[in-house]
JSON list of C-alpha atoms in Angstrom, two decimals:
[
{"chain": "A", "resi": 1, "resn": "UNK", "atom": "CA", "xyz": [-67.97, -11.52, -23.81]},
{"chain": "A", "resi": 2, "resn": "UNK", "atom": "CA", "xyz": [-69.68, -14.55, -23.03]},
{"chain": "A", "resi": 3, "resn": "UNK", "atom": "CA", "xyz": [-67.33, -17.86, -22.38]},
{"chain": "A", "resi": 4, "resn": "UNK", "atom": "CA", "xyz": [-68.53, -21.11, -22.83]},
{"chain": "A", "resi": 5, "resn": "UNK", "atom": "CA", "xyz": [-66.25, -23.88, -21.46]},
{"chain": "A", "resi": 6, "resn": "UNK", "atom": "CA", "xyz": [-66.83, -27.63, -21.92]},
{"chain": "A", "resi": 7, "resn": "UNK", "atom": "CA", "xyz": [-64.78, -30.62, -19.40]},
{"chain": "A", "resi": 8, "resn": "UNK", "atom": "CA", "xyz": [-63.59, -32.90, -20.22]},
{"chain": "A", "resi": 9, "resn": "UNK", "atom": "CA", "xyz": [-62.46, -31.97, -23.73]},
{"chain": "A", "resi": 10, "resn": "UNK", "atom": "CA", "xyz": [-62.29, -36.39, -24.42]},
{"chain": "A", "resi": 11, "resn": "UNK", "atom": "CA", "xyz": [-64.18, -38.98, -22.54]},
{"chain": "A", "resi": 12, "resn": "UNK", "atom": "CA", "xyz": [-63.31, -42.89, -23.78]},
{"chain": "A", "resi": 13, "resn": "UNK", "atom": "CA", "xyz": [-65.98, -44.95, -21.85]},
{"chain": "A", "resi": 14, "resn": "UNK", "atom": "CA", "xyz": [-67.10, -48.57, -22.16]},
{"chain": "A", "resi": 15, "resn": "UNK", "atom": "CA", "xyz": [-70.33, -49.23, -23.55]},
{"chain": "A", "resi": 16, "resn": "UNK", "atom": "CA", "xyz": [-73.32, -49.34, -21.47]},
{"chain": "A", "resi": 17, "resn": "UNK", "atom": "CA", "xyz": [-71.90, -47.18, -18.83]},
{"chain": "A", "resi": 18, "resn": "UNK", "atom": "CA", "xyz": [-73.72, -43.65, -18.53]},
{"chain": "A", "resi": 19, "resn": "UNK", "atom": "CA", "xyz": [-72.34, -40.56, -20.00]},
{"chain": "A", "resi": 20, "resn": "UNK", "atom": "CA", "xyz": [-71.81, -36.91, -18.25]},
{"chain": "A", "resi": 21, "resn": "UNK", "atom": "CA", "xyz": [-70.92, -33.84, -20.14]},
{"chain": "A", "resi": 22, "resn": "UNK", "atom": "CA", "xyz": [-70.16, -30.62, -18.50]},
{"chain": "A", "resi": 23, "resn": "UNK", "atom": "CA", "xyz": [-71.00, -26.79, -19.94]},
{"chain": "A", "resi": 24, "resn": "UNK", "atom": "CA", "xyz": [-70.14, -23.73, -18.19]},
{"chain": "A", "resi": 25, "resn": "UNK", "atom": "CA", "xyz": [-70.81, -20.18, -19.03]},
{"chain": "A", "resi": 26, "resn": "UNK", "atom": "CA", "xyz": [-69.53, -16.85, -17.59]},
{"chain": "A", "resi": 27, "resn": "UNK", "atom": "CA", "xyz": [-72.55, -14.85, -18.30]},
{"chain": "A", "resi": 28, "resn": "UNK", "atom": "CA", "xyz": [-75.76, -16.07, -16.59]},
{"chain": "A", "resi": 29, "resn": "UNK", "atom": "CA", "xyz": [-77.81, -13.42, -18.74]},
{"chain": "A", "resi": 30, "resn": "UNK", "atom": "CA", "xyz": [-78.88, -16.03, -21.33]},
{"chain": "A", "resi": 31, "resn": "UNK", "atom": "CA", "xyz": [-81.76, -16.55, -23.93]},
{"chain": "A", "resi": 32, "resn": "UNK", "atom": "CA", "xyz": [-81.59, -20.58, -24.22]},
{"chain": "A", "resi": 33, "resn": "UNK", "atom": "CA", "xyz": [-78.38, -23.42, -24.00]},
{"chain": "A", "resi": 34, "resn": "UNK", "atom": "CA", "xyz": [-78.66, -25.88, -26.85]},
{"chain": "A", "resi": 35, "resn": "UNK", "atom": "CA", "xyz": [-76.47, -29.54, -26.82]},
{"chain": "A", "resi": 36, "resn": "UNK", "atom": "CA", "xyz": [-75.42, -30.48, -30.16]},
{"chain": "A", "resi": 37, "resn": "UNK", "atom": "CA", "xyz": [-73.80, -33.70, -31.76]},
{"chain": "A", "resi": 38, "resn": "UNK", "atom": "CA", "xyz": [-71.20, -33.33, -34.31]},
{"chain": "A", "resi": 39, "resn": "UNK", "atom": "CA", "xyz": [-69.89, -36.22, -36.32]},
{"chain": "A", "resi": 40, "resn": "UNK", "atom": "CA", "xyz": [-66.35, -36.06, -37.87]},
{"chain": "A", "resi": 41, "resn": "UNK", "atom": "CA", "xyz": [-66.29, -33.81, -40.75]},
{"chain": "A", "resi": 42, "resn": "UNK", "atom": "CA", "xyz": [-70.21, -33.35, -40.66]},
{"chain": "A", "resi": 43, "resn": "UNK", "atom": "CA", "xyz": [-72.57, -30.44, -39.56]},
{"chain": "A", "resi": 44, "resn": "UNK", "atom": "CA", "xyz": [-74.13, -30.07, -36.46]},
{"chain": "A", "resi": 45, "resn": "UNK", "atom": "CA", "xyz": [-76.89, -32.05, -35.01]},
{"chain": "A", "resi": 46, "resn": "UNK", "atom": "CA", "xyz": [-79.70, -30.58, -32.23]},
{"chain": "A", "resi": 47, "resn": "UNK", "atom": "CA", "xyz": [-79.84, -32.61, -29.46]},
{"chain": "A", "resi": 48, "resn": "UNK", "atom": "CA", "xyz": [-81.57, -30.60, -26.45]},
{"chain": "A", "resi": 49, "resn": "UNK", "atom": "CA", "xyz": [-82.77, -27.29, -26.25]},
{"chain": "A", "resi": 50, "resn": "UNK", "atom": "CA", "xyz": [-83.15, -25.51, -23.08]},
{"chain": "A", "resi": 51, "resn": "UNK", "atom": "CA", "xyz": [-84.74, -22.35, -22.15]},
{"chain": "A", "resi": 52, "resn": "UNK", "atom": "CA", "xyz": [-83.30, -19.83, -19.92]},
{"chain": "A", "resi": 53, "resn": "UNK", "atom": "CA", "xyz": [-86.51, -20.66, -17.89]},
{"chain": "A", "resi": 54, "resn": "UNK", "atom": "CA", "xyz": [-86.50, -24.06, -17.61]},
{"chain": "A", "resi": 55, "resn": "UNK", "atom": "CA", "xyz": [-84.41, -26.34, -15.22]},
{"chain": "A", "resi": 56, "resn": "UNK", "atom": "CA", "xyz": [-83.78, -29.43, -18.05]},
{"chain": "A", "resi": 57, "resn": "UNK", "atom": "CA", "xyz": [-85.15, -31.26, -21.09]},
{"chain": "A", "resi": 58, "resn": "UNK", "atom": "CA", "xyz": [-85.13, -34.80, -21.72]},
{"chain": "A", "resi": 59, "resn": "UNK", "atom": "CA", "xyz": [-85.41, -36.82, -25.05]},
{"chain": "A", "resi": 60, "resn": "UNK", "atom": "CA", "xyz": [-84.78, -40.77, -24.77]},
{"chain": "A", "resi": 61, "resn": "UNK", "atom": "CA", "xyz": [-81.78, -41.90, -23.20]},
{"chain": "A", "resi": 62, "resn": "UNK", "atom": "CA", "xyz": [-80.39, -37.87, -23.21]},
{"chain": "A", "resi": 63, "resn": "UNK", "atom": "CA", "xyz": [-80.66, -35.78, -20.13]},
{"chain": "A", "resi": 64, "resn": "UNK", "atom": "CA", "xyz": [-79.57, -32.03, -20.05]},
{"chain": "A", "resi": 65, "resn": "UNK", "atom": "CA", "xyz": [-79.85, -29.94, -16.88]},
{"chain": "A", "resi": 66, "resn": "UNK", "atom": "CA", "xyz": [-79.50, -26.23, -16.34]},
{"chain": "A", "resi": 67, "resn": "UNK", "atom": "CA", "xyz": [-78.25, -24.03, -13.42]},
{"chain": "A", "resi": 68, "resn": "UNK", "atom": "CA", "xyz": [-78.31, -20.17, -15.36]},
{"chain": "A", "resi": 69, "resn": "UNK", "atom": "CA", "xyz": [-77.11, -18.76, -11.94]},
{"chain": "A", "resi": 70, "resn": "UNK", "atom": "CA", "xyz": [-74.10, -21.10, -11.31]},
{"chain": "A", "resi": 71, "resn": "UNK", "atom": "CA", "xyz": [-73.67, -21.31, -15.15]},
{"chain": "A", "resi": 72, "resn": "UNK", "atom": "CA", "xyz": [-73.84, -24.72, -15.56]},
{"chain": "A", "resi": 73, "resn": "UNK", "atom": "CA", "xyz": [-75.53, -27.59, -17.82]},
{"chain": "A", "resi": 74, "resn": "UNK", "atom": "CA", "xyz": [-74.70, -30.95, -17.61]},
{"chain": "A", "resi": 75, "resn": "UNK", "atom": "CA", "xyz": [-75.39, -33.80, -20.34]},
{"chain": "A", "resi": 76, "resn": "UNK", "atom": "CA", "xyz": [-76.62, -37.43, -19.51]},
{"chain": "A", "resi": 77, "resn": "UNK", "atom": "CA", "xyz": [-76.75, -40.09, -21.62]},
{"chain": "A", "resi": 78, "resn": "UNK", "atom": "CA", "xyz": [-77.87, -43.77, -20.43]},
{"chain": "A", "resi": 79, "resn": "UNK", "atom": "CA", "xyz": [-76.88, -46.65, -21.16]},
{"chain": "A", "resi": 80, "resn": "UNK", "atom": "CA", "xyz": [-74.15, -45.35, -23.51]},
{"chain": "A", "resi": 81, "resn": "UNK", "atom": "CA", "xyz": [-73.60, -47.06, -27.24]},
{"chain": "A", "resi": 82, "resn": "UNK", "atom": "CA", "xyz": [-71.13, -47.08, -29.53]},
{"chain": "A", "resi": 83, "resn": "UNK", "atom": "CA", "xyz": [-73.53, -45.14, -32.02]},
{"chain": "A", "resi": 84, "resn": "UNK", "atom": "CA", "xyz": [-73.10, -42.24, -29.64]},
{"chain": "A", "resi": 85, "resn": "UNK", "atom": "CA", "xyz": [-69.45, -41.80, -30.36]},
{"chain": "A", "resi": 86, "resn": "UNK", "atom": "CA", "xyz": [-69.39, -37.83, -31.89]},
{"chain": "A", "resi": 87, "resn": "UNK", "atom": "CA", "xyz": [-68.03, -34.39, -30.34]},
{"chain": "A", "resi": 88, "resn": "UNK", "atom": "CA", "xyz": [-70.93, -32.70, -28.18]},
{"chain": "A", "resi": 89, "resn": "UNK", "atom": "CA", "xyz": [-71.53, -28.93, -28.49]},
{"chain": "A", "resi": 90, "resn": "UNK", "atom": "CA", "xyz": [-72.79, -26.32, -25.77]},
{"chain": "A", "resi": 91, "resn": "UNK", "atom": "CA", "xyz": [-73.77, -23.20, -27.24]},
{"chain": "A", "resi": 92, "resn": "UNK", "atom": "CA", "xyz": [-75.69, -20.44, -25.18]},
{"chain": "A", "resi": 93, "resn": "UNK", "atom": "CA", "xyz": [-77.93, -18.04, -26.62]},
{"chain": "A", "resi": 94, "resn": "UNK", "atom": "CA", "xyz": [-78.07, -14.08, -26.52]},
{"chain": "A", "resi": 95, "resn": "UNK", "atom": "CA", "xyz": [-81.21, -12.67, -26.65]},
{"chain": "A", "resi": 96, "resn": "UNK", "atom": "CA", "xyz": [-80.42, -11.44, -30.56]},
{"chain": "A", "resi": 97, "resn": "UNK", "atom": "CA", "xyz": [-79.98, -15.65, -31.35]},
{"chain": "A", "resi": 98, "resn": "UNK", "atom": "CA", "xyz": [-76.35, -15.25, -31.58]},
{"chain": "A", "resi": 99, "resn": "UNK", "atom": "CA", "xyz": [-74.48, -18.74, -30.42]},
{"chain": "A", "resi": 100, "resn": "UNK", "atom": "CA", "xyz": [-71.56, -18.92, -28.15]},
{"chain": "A", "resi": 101, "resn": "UNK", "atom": "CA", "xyz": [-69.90, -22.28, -28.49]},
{"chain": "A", "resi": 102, "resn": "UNK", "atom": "CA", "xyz": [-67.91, -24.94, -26.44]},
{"chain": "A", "resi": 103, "resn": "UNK", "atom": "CA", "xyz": [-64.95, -26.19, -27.75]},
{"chain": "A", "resi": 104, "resn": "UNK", "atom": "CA", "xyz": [-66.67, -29.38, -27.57]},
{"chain": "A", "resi": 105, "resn": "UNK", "atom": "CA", "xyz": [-66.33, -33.33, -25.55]},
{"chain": "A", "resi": 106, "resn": "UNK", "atom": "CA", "xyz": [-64.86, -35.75, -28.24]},
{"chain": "A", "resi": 107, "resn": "UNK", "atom": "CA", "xyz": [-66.91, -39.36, -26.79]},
{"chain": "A", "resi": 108, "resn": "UNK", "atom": "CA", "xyz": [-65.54, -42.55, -27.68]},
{"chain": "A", "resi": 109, "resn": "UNK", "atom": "CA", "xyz": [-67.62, -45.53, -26.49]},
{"chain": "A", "resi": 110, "resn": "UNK", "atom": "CA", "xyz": [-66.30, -48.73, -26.82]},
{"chain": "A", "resi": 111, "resn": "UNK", "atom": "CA", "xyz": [-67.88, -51.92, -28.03]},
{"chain": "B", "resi": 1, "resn": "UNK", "atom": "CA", "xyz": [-89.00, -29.86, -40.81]},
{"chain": "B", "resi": 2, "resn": "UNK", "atom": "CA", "xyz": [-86.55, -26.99, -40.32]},
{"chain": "B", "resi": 3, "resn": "UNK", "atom": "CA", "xyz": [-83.92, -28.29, -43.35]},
{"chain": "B", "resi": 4, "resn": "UNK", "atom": "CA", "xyz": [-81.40, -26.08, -44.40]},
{"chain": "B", "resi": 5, "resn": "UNK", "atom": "CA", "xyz": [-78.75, -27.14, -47.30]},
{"chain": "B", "resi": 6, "resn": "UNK", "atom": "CA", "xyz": [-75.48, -26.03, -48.18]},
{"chain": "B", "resi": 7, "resn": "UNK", "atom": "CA", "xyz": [-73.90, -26.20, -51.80]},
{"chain": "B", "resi": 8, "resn": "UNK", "atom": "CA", "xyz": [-70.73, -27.19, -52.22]},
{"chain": "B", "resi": 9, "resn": "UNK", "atom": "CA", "xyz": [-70.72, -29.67, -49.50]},
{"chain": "B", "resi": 10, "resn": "UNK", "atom": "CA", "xyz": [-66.58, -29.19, -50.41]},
{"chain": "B", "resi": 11, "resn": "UNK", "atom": "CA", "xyz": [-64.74, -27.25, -52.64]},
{"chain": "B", "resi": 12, "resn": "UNK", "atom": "CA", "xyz": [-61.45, -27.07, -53.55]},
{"chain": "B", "resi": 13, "resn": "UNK", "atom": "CA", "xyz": [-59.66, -23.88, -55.41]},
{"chain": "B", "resi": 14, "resn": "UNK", "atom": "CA", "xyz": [-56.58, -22.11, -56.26]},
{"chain": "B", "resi": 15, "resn": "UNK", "atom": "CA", "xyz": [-55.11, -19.12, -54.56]},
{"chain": "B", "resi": 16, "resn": "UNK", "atom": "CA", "xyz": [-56.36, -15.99, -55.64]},
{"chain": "B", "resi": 17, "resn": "UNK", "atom": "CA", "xyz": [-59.92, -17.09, -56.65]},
{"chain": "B", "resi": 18, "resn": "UNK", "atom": "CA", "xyz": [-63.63, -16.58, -55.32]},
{"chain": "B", "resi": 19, "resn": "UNK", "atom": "CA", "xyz": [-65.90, -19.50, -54.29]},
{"chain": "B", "resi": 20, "resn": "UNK", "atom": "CA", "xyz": [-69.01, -19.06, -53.40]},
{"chain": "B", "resi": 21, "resn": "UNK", "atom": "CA", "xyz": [-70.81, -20.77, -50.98]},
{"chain": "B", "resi": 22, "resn": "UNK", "atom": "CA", "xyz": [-74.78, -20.94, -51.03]},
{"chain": "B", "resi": 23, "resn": "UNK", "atom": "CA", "xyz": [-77.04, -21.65, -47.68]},
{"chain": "B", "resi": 24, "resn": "UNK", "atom": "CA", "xyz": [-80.89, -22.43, -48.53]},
{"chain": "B", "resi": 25, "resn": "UNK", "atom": "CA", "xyz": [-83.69, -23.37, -45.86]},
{"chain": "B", "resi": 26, "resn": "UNK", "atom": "CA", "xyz": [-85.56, -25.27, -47.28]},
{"chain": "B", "resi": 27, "resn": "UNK", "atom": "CA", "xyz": [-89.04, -25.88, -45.48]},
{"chain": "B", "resi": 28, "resn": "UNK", "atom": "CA", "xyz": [-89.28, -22.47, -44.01]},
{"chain": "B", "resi": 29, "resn": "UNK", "atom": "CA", "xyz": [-88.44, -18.52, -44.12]},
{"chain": "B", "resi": 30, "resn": "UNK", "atom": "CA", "xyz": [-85.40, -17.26, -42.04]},
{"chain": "B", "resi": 31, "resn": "UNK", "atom": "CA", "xyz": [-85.11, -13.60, -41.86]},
{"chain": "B", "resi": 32, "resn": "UNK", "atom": "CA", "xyz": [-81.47, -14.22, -40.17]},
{"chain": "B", "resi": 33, "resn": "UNK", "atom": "CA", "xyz": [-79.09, -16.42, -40.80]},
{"chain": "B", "resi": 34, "resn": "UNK", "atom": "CA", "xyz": [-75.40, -16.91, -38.94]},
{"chain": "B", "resi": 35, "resn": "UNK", "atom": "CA", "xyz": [-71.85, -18.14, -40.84]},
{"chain": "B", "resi": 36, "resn": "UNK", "atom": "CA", "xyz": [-69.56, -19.95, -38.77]},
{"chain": "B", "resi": 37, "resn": "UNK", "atom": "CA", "xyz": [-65.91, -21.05, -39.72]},
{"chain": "B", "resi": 38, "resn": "UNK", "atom": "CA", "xyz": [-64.52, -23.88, -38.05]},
{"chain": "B", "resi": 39, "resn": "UNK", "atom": "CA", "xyz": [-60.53, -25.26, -38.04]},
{"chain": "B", "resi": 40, "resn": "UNK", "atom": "CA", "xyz": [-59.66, -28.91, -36.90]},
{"chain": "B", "resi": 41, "resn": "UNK", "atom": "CA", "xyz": [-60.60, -29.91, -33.56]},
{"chain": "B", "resi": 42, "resn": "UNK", "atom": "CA", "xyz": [-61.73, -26.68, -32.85]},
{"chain": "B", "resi": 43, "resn": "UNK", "atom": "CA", "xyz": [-65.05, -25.12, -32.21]},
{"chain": "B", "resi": 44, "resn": "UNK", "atom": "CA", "xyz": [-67.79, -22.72, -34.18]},
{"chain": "B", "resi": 45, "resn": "UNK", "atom": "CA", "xyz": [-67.26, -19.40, -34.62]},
{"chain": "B", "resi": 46, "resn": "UNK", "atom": "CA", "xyz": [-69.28, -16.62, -35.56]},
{"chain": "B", "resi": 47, "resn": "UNK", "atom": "CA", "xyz": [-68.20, -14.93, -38.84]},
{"chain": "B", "resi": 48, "resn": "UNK", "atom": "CA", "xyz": [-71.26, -12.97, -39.39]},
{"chain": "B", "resi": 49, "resn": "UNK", "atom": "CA", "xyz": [-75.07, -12.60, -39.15]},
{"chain": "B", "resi": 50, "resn": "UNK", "atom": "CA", "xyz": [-77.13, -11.94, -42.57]},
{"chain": "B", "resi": 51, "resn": "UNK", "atom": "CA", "xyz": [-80.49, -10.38, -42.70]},
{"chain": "B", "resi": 52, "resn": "UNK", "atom": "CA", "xyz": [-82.83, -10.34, -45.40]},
{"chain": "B", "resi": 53, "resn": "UNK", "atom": "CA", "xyz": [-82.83, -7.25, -47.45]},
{"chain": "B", "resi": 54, "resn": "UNK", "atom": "CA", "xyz": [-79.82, -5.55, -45.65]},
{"chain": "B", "resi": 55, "resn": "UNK", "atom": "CA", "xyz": [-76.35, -5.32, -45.32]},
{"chain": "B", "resi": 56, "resn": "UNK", "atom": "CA", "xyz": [-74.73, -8.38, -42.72]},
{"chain": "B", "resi": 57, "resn": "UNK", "atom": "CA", "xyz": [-72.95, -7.93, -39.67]},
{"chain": "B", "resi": 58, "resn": "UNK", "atom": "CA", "xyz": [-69.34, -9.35, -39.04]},
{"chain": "B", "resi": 59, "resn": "UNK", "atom": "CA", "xyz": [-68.43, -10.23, -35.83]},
{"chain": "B", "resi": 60, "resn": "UNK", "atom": "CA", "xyz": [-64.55, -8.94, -35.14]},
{"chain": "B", "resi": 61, "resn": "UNK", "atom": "CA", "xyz": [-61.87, -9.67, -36.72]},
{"chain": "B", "resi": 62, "resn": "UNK", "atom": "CA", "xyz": [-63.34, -10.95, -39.81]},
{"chain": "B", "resi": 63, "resn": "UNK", "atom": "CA", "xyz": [-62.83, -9.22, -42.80]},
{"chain": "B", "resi": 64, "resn": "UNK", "atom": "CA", "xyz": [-65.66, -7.79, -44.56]},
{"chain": "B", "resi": 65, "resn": "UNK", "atom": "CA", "xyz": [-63.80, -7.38, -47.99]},
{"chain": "B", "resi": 66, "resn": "UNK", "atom": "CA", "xyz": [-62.95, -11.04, -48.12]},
{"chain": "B", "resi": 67, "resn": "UNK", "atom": "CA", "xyz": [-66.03, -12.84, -47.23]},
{"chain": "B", "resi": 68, "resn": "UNK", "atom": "CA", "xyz": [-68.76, -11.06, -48.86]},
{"chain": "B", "resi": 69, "resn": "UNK", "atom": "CA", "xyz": [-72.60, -11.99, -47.77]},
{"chain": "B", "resi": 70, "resn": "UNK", "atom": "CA", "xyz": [-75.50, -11.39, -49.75]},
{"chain": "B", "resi": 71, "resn": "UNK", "atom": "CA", "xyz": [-78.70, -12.38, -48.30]},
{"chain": "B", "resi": 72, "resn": "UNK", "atom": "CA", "xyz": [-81.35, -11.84, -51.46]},
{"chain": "B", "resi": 73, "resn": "UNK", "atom": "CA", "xyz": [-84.38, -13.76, -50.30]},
{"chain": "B", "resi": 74, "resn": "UNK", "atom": "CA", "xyz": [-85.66, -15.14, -46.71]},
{"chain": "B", "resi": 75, "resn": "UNK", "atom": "CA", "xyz": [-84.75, -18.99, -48.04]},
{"chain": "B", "resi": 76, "resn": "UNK", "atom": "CA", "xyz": [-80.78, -18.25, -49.93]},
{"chain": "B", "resi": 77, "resn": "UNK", "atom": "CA", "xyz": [-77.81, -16.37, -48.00]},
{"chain": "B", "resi": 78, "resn": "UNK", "atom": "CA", "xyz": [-74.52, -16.63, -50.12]},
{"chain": "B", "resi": 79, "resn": "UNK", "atom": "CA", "xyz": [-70.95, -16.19, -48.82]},
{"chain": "B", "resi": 80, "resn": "UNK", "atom": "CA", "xyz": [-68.33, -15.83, -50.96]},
{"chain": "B", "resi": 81, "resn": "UNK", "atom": "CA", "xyz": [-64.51, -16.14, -50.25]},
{"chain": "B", "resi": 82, "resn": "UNK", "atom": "CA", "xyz": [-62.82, -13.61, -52.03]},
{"chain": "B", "resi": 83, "resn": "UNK", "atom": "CA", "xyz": [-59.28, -14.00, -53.36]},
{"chain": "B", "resi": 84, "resn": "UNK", "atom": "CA", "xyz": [-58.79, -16.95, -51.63]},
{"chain": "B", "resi": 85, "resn": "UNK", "atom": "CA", "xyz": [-55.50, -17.81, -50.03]},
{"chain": "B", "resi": 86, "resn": "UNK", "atom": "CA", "xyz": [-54.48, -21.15, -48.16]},
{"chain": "B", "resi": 87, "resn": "UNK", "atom": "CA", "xyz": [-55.53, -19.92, -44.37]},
{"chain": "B", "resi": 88, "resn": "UNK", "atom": "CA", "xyz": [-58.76, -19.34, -45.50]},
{"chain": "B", "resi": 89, "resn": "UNK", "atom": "CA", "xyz": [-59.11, -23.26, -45.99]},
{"chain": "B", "resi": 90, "resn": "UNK", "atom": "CA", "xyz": [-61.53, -24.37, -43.18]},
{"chain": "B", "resi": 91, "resn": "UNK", "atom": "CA", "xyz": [-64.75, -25.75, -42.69]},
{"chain": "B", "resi": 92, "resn": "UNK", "atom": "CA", "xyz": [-68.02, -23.31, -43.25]},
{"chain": "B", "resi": 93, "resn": "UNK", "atom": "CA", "xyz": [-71.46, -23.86, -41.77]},
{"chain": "B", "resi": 94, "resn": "UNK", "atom": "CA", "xyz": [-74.48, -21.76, -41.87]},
{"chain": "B", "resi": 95, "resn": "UNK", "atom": "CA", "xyz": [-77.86, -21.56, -40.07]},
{"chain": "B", "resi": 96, "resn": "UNK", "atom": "CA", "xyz": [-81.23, -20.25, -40.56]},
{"chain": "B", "resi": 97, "resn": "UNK", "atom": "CA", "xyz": [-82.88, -18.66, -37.45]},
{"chain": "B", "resi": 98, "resn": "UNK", "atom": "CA", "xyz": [-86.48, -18.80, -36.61]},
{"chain": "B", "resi": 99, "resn": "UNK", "atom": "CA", "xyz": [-86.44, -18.67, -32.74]},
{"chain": "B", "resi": 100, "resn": "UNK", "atom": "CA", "xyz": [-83.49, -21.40, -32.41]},
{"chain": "B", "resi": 101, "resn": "UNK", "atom": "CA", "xyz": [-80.80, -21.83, -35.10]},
{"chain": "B", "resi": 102, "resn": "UNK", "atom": "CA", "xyz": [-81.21, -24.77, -37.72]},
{"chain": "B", "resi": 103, "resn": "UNK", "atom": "CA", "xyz": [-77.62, -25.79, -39.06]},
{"chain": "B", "resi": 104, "resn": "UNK", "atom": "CA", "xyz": [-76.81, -26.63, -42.51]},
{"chain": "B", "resi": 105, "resn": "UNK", "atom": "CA", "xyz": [-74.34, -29.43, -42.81]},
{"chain": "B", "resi": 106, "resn": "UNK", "atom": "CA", "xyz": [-71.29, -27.58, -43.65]},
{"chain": "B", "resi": 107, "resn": "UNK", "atom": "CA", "xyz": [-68.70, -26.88, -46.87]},
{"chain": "B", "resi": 108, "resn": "UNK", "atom": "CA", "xyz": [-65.05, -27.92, -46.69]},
{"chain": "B", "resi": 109, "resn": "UNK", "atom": "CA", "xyz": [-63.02, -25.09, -48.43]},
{"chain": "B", "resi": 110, "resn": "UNK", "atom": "CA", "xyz": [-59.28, -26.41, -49.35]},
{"chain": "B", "resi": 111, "resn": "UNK", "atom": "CA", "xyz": [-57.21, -23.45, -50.90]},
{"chain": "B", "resi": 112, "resn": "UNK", "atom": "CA", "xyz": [-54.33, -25.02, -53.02]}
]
């Protein structure tokens, strides 16, 4: 059964400074790894999509890597803003579309 | 592109009653689509997959009795919360698949 694990569970960070968000799996035999942004008591927004081929995507100030054989993807975002405040979702892919999720990374950036 | 709706967007009912929850894409077809639950502070978690045209498939633990899925047409998947009692209060989101998973944005259920 695939686990998906996501540190740190709450980040509180000034604005401006950059953000990193950590994703590991225990099952390297993936499809794709998706980011999402969830704000409180809202559904779920796509960030980032990844492939199981590909190494990272980028859109704007967002940043996600993947390692499938350490099982590992990390999440950058620049030049944080307080707009960015939300809980941020890894979910990993089966080859049948079926989503394993994170527990999430609750981001708080200050004004 | 890629919308999918949810209807309620919250609900609140007594014990021992149905509600029905209805997931729609909107701009496209989805031959699959997932329900999730989700409790405070906590993550998604698969309640069940729901083809078109056949019967869905609950992930463990769920009970198939209680939260009935009916998936008529490739754009409307329906759960309903049968005799509803206060743990079943949580937050419900669905997605449509057509290669990634497009999320609806979710129904509060509060069981009184």
């Amino acid at each position: 059964k695939q686990e998906v694990t996501q540190i740190p569970a709450a980040l509180s960070v000034p604005e401006g400074e950059n953000l990193v968000l950590n994703c590991s799996f225990t099952d390297s035999a993936i499809y794709n790894l998706q980011w999402f942004r969830q704000d409180p008591g809202k559904g779920l927004t796509s960030l980032l999509l990844i492939q199981s081929s590909q190494r990272e995507q980028t859109s704007g100030r967002l940043n996600a890597s993947l390692d499938k054989s350490s099982g590992r993807s990390t999440l950058y975002i620049a030049a944080s803003q307080p707009g960015d405040s939300a809980t941020y979702l890894c979910a990993v892919a089966r080859d049948d579309y079926k989503l394993s999720f994170g527990a999430g990374t609750t981001v708080t950036v200050r004004a | 592109g890629a919308v999918v709706s949810q209807h309620p967007s919250w609900v609140i009912c007594k014990s021992g009653t149905s509600v029905k929850i209805e997931c729609r894409s909107l701009d496209f077809q989805a031959t699959t689509m997932f329900w999730y639950r989700q409790f405070p502070k906590q993550s998604l978690m698969l309640m069940a997959t729901s083809n078109e045209g056949s019967k869905a498939t609950y992930e463990q633990g769920v009970e198939k009795d209680k939260f009935l899925i009916n998936h008529a047409s490739l754009t409307l998947s329906t759960l309903t919360v049968t005799s509803a009692h206060p743990e079943d209060s949580s937050f419900y989101i669905c997605s449509a698949s057509v290669l990634e998973q497009y999320f609806g944005p979710g129904t509060r259920l509060t069981v009184t």
